[in-house]
Amino acid sequence: MAGYVSDAVIRRLPGYYRHLRELEKQGVVQISSQEMGKQMNLTPSQIRQDINCFGGFGRQGYGYKVSELKEHIGEILGLNNQHRMIIVGVGSIGLAVCNYANFSREGFETVALFDANPDKVGKLINGVPVLSDQELEKYISEHDVDIAVIAVPDVAAQAVMDRVAACGIKAVWNFAPIDLKYDSSMIVVNVHLSDSLQILSYKMAHADD
Amino acid sequence: MAGYVSDAVIRRLPGYYRHLRELEKQGVVQISSQEMGKQMNLTPSQIRQDINCFGGFGRQGYGYKVSELKEHIGEILGLNNQHRMIIVGVGSIGLAVCNYANFSREGFETVALFDANPDKVGKLINGVPVLSDQELEKYISEHDVDIAVIAVPDVAAQAVMDRVAACGIKAVWNFAPIDLKYDSSMIVVNVHLSDSLQILSYKMAHADD
């Protein structure tokens, strides 16, 4: 498969996937990089370059077959693999992630939730059990878990990171608004909601620059 | 202030802000770009370049004063301005945004929630009233609103975008997993959670490349 692929390209891949899925839904069979560029606010050459990172695709002058390209990008994104997630922290973010139907449709299945609050332990959220935070290590040792979602307050996040890393979990989706420390063998993607809102604020403040 | 600033720099600013706030909390008064680079996994020259985009700051060999630089970046981000938000859609994402304490601490105040479900209308979430989706236009015309948060399902999102745009709202924070269409005068920042999870999946699939 591909050699080095830049972060910028990787960041664009889910957008292509989403757009192609939308086109497929609308019954579009074939699309040119020109047309796709117009719809996605990208230049046709950028689209061709991005897609070529992963091997030749599309034919000069013919464009791309929508379903084929969607499948191809889905494969590149690893969406053919099933992913089993645990969510640590059953606050509003943990609940939102657990309740978000799209994830399970895309092969990300939440198998357990963990919380330190005994009032939450034993409940079922969207069919998924809430277990005691104390049982984290035991659960991971007895079940297949691919991804840990960190949805605890920022002061508790590093400890959760350390615990799941010690259990051998390699992938973390972090919602706590801090920069976690971890071994370089770990794969960590952060959703810093405040960052996103601050970027909106930046753009509002500089709209007339 | 600054002229053209690249998206990549803008995307890094909240990380600087967060890091400097953390350093301030720890009582760090002064920091070099070398040290900051080590902590943030960036090169010192990238840090200096990023910060220089917004005018000279720091003195060769002396580094940056933490509180001063934090204030400076906060100003660049527009965090000195108060922002009044409405949230359209009281599902789990809308609730999470409304309940997230950090936003109000950073000057983003949620003033009203809107939902189409009559069972939700009239409730208070974190002290904020849930109004009927029918009242959206009336509310906006009678109150100062800076930001609309779109937290409805994807099929309903474009209609909400069109309605808030028609009311003169210029800034939208969108959580619906679709690419919205809007006038180029609008400022839109998306949080596509599926994209973020797909990037994690990509990195897991390609960890051994």
Tab-separated table of C-alpha atoms in Angstrom, chain A:
chain	number	residue	atom	x	y	z
A	1	MET	CA	0.000	0.000	0.000
A	2	ALA	CA	1.014	3.610	0.434
A	3	GLY	CA	4.354	4.836	1.723
A	4	TYR	CA	4.500	8.102	3.610
A	5	VAL	CA	1.184	9.930	3.517
A	6	SER	CA	0.980	13.421	4.976
A	7	ASP	CA	-1.291	14.271	7.860
A	8	ALA	CA	-3.117	16.776	5.661
A	9	VAL	CA	-4.090	14.028	3.213
A	10	ILE	CA	-5.157	11.698	6.021
A	11	ARG	CA	-7.316	14.465	7.476
A	12	ARG	CA	-9.094	14.878	4.134
A	13	LEU	CA	-9.850	11.175	3.624
A	14	PRO	CA	-12.952	11.040	5.876
A	15	GLY	CA	-14.348	14.025	3.981
A	16	TYR	CA	-13.963	12.159	0.688
A	17	TYR	CA	-15.558	9.104	2.209
A	18	ARG	CA	-18.507	11.119	3.524
A	19	HIS	CA	-18.951	12.933	0.233
A	20	LEU	CA	-18.817	9.747	-1.833
A	21	ARG	CA	-21.324	8.054	0.473
A	22	GLU	CA	-23.640	11.023	-0.041
A	23	LEU	CA	-23.203	10.812	-3.837
A	24	GLU	CA	-23.874	7.087	-3.736
A	25	LYS	CA	-27.085	7.740	-1.802
A	26	GLN	CA	-28.117	10.237	-4.466
A	27	GLY	CA	-27.575	7.591	-7.133
A	28	VAL	CA	-24.520	9.226	-8.718
A	29	VAL	CA	-22.504	6.502	-10.482
A	30	GLN	CA	-19.512	8.373	-11.835
A	31	ILE	CA	-17.881	11.714	-10.982
A	32	SER	CA	-14.975	13.746	-12.332
A	33	SER	CA	-12.362	15.364	-10.095
A	34	GLN	CA	-13.574	18.704	-11.513
A	35	GLU	CA	-17.128	18.156	-10.339
A	36	MET	CA	-16.057	16.707	-6.991
A	37	GLY	CA	-13.678	19.624	-6.481
A	38	LYS	CA	-16.459	22.111	-7.083
A	39	GLN	CA	-18.724	20.357	-4.586
A	40	MET	CA	-16.035	19.974	-1.944
A	41	ASN	CA	-14.235	23.284	-2.356
A	42	LEU	CA	-10.975	21.628	-3.348
A	43	THR	CA	-9.044	21.892	-6.593
A	44	PRO	CA	-9.378	18.938	-9.002
A	45	SER	CA	-5.610	18.463	-8.949
A	46	GLN	CA	-5.583	18.239	-5.163
A	47	ILE	CA	-8.256	15.548	-5.306
A	48	ARG	CA	-6.329	13.599	-7.942
A	49	GLN	CA	-3.108	13.906	-5.952
A	50	ASP	CA	-4.742	12.830	-2.701
A	51	ILE	CA	-6.332	9.786	-4.278
A	52	ASN	CA	-3.175	8.889	-6.173
A	53	CYS	CA	-1.307	8.658	-2.853
A	54	PHE	CA	-2.990	5.300	-2.508
A	55	GLY	CA	-2.319	3.902	-5.947
A	56	GLY	CA	-3.742	4.770	-9.388
A	57	PHE	CA	-7.477	5.192	-9.417
A	58	GLY	CA	-9.838	6.696	-11.950
A	59	ARG	CA	-9.102	7.037	-15.652
A	60	GLN	CA	-7.969	10.251	-17.353
A	61	GLY	CA	-11.096	11.876	-18.741
A	62	TYR	CA	-13.481	9.354	-17.210
A	63	GLY	CA	-13.400	10.331	-13.564
A	64	TYR	CA	-14.100	8.009	-10.692
A	65	LYS	CA	-16.695	5.316	-10.145
A	66	VAL	CA	-18.404	6.533	-6.984
A	67	SER	CA	-19.061	3.191	-5.243
A	68	GLU	CA	-15.674	1.777	-6.162
A	69	LEU	CA	-13.816	4.832	-4.885
A	70	LYS	CA	-15.913	4.919	-1.704
A	71	GLU	CA	-15.067	1.268	-1.034
A	72	HIS	CA	-11.423	1.925	-1.773
A	73	ILE	CA	-11.203	4.889	0.620
A	74	GLY	CA	-13.174	2.969	3.250
A	75	GLU	CA	-10.569	0.212	3.023
A	76	ILE	CA	-7.721	2.721	3.314
A	77	LEU	CA	-9.432	4.115	6.421
A	78	GLY	CA	-9.606	0.617	7.890
A	79	LEU	CA	-13.403	0.704	8.048
A	80	ASN	CA	-13.608	-2.927	6.947
A	81	ASN	CA	-12.164	-3.872	10.321
A	82	GLN	CA	-14.474	-4.209	13.327
A	83	HIS	CA	-13.393	-1.997	16.230
A	84	ARG	CA	-14.385	-2.717	19.809
A	85	MET	CA	-14.401	0.346	22.053
A	86	ILE	CA	-14.693	0.969	25.745
A	87	ILE	CA	-15.662	4.400	27.042
A	88	VAL	CA	-14.165	5.582	30.317
A	89	GLY	CA	-16.279	8.327	31.870
A	90	VAL	CA	-20.075	8.388	31.658
A	91	GLY	CA	-20.564	12.158	31.637
A	92	SER	CA	-22.299	13.962	28.827
A	93	ILE	CA	-19.476	13.337	26.351
A	94	GLY	CA	-19.280	9.628	27.175
A	95	LEU	CA	-23.048	9.363	26.779
A	96	ALA	CA	-22.972	11.234	23.469
A	97	VAL	CA	-20.303	8.903	22.082
A	98	CYS	CA	-22.179	5.840	23.308
A	99	ASN	CA	-25.477	7.045	21.834
A	100	TYR	CA	-24.069	8.105	18.484
A	101	ALA	CA	-25.588	5.599	16.080
A	102	ASN	CA	-23.244	6.346	13.183
A	103	PHE	CA	-20.258	4.837	14.941
A	104	SER	CA	-21.742	1.361	15.209
A	105	ARG	CA	-22.897	1.605	11.597
A	106	GLU	CA	-19.282	2.246	10.636
A	107	GLY	CA	-17.963	-0.755	12.568
A	108	PHE	CA	-17.116	0.903	15.885
A	109	GLU	CA	-18.934	-1.002	18.603
A	110	THR	CA	-19.012	0.199	22.195
A	111	VAL	CA	-18.755	-2.900	24.389
A	112	ALA	CA	-18.537	-1.387	27.880
A	113	LEU	CA	-18.641	1.900	29.768
A	114	PHE	CA	-16.718	2.632	32.966
A	115	ASP	CA	-17.382	5.181	35.662
A	116	ALA	CA	-16.183	5.857	39.197
A	117	ASN	CA	-19.651	6.909	40.365
A	118	PRO	CA	-21.451	3.941	42.004
A	119	ASP	CA	-24.840	5.471	41.074
A	120	LYS	CA	-24.025	4.990	37.406
A	121	VAL	CA	-22.539	1.484	37.710
A	122	GLY	CA	-24.956	-1.271	36.719
A	123	LYS	CA	-26.989	0.854	34.329
A	124	LEU	CA	-27.386	0.095	30.644
A	125	ILE	CA	-26.766	2.927	28.170
A	126	ASN	CA	-27.987	2.185	24.682
A	127	GLY	CA	-27.726	-1.504	25.654
A	128	VAL	CA	-24.138	-1.182	26.896
A	129	PRO	CA	-23.379	-1.911	30.584
A	130	VAL	CA	-21.757	0.654	32.871
A	131	LEU	CA	-19.064	-1.066	34.928
A	132	SER	CA	-17.076	0.162	37.888
A	133	ASP	CA	-13.921	2.026	37.052
A	134	GLN	CA	-12.176	-0.467	39.384
A	135	GLU	CA	-12.909	-3.269	36.928
A	136	LEU	CA	-11.116	-1.649	33.998
A	137	GLU	CA	-7.989	-3.838	34.069
A	138	LYS	CA	-9.942	-7.039	34.670
A	139	TYR	CA	-12.364	-6.299	31.842
A	140	ILE	CA	-9.618	-5.515	29.332
A	141	SER	CA	-7.703	-8.663	30.236
A	142	GLU	CA	-10.800	-10.795	29.617
A	143	HIS	CA	-12.221	-9.117	26.495
A	144	ASP	CA	-11.053	-7.941	23.096
A	145	VAL	CA	-10.802	-4.166	23.238
A	146	ASP	CA	-9.235	-2.159	20.417
A	147	ILE	CA	-9.960	1.437	21.386
A	148	ALA	CA	-10.312	3.232	24.723
A	149	VAL	CA	-12.340	6.439	24.654
A	150	ILE	CA	-11.253	8.830	27.384
A	151	ALA	CA	-14.238	10.930	28.433
A	152	VAL	CA	-13.317	11.772	32.025
A	153	PRO	CA	-12.559	15.277	33.362
A	154	ASP	CA	-9.090	16.556	32.494
A	155	VAL	CA	-7.603	15.953	35.954
A	156	ALA	CA	-8.462	12.247	35.697
A	157	ALA	CA	-7.453	11.718	32.075
A	158	GLN	CA	-3.729	10.989	32.393
A	159	ALA	CA	-4.366	8.257	34.956
A	160	VAL	CA	-6.853	6.588	32.599
A	161	MET	CA	-4.369	6.851	29.744
A	162	ASP	CA	-1.671	5.209	31.882
A	163	ARG	CA	-3.997	2.429	32.996
A	164	VAL	CA	-5.264	1.484	29.540
A	165	ALA	CA	-1.739	1.696	28.122
A	166	ALA	CA	-0.515	-0.638	30.872
A	167	CYS	CA	-3.237	-3.098	29.828
A	168	GLY	CA	-1.880	-3.149	26.289
A	169	ILE	CA	-4.511	-1.012	24.566
A	170	LYS	CA	-2.838	0.705	21.641
A	171	ALA	CA	-5.462	3.192	20.456
A	172	VAL	CA	-7.057	6.028	22.398
A	173	TRP	CA	-9.718	8.514	21.389
A	174	ASN	CA	-9.339	11.337	23.870
A	175	PHE	CA	-11.964	13.974	24.668
A	176	ALA	CA	-10.300	15.401	27.787
A	177	PRO	CA	-9.065	18.937	27.119
A	178	ILE	CA	-5.435	18.273	27.966
A	179	ASP	CA	-2.317	17.050	26.190
A	180	LEU	CA	-1.790	13.522	27.401
A	181	LYS	CA	1.621	11.925	27.709
A	182	TYR	CA	2.082	8.495	26.199
A	183	ASP	CA	4.553	6.149	24.625
A	184	SER	CA	5.232	6.733	20.924
A	185	SER	CA	3.873	3.281	20.116
A	186	MET	CA	0.378	4.457	21.137
A	187	ILE	CA	-2.069	5.859	18.599
A	188	VAL	CA	-3.950	8.794	20.053
A	189	VAL	CA	-6.485	11.038	18.342
A	190	ASN	CA	-7.842	13.964	20.321
A	191	VAL	CA	-11.181	15.729	20.048
A	192	HIS	CA	-10.551	19.039	21.756
A	193	LEU	CA	-13.959	20.717	21.573
A	194	SER	CA	-12.634	23.929	23.089
A	195	ASP	CA	-10.007	24.132	20.362
A	196	SER	CA	-12.667	23.895	17.715
A	197	LEU	CA	-14.746	26.609	19.374
A	198	GLN	CA	-11.657	28.802	19.737
A	199	ILE	CA	-10.976	28.443	16.016
A	200	LEU	CA	-14.525	29.629	15.370
A	201	SER	CA	-13.861	32.555	17.710
A	202	TYR	CA	-10.606	33.323	15.872
A	203	LYS	CA	-12.382	33.382	12.522
A	204	MET	CA	-15.116	35.633	13.911
A	205	ALA	CA	-12.546	38.059	15.334
A	206	HIS	CA	-10.608	38.144	12.059
A	207	ALA	CA	-13.493	38.071	9.574
A	208	ASP	CA	-12.706	41.598	8.416
A	209	ASP	CA	-8.892	41.279	8.276
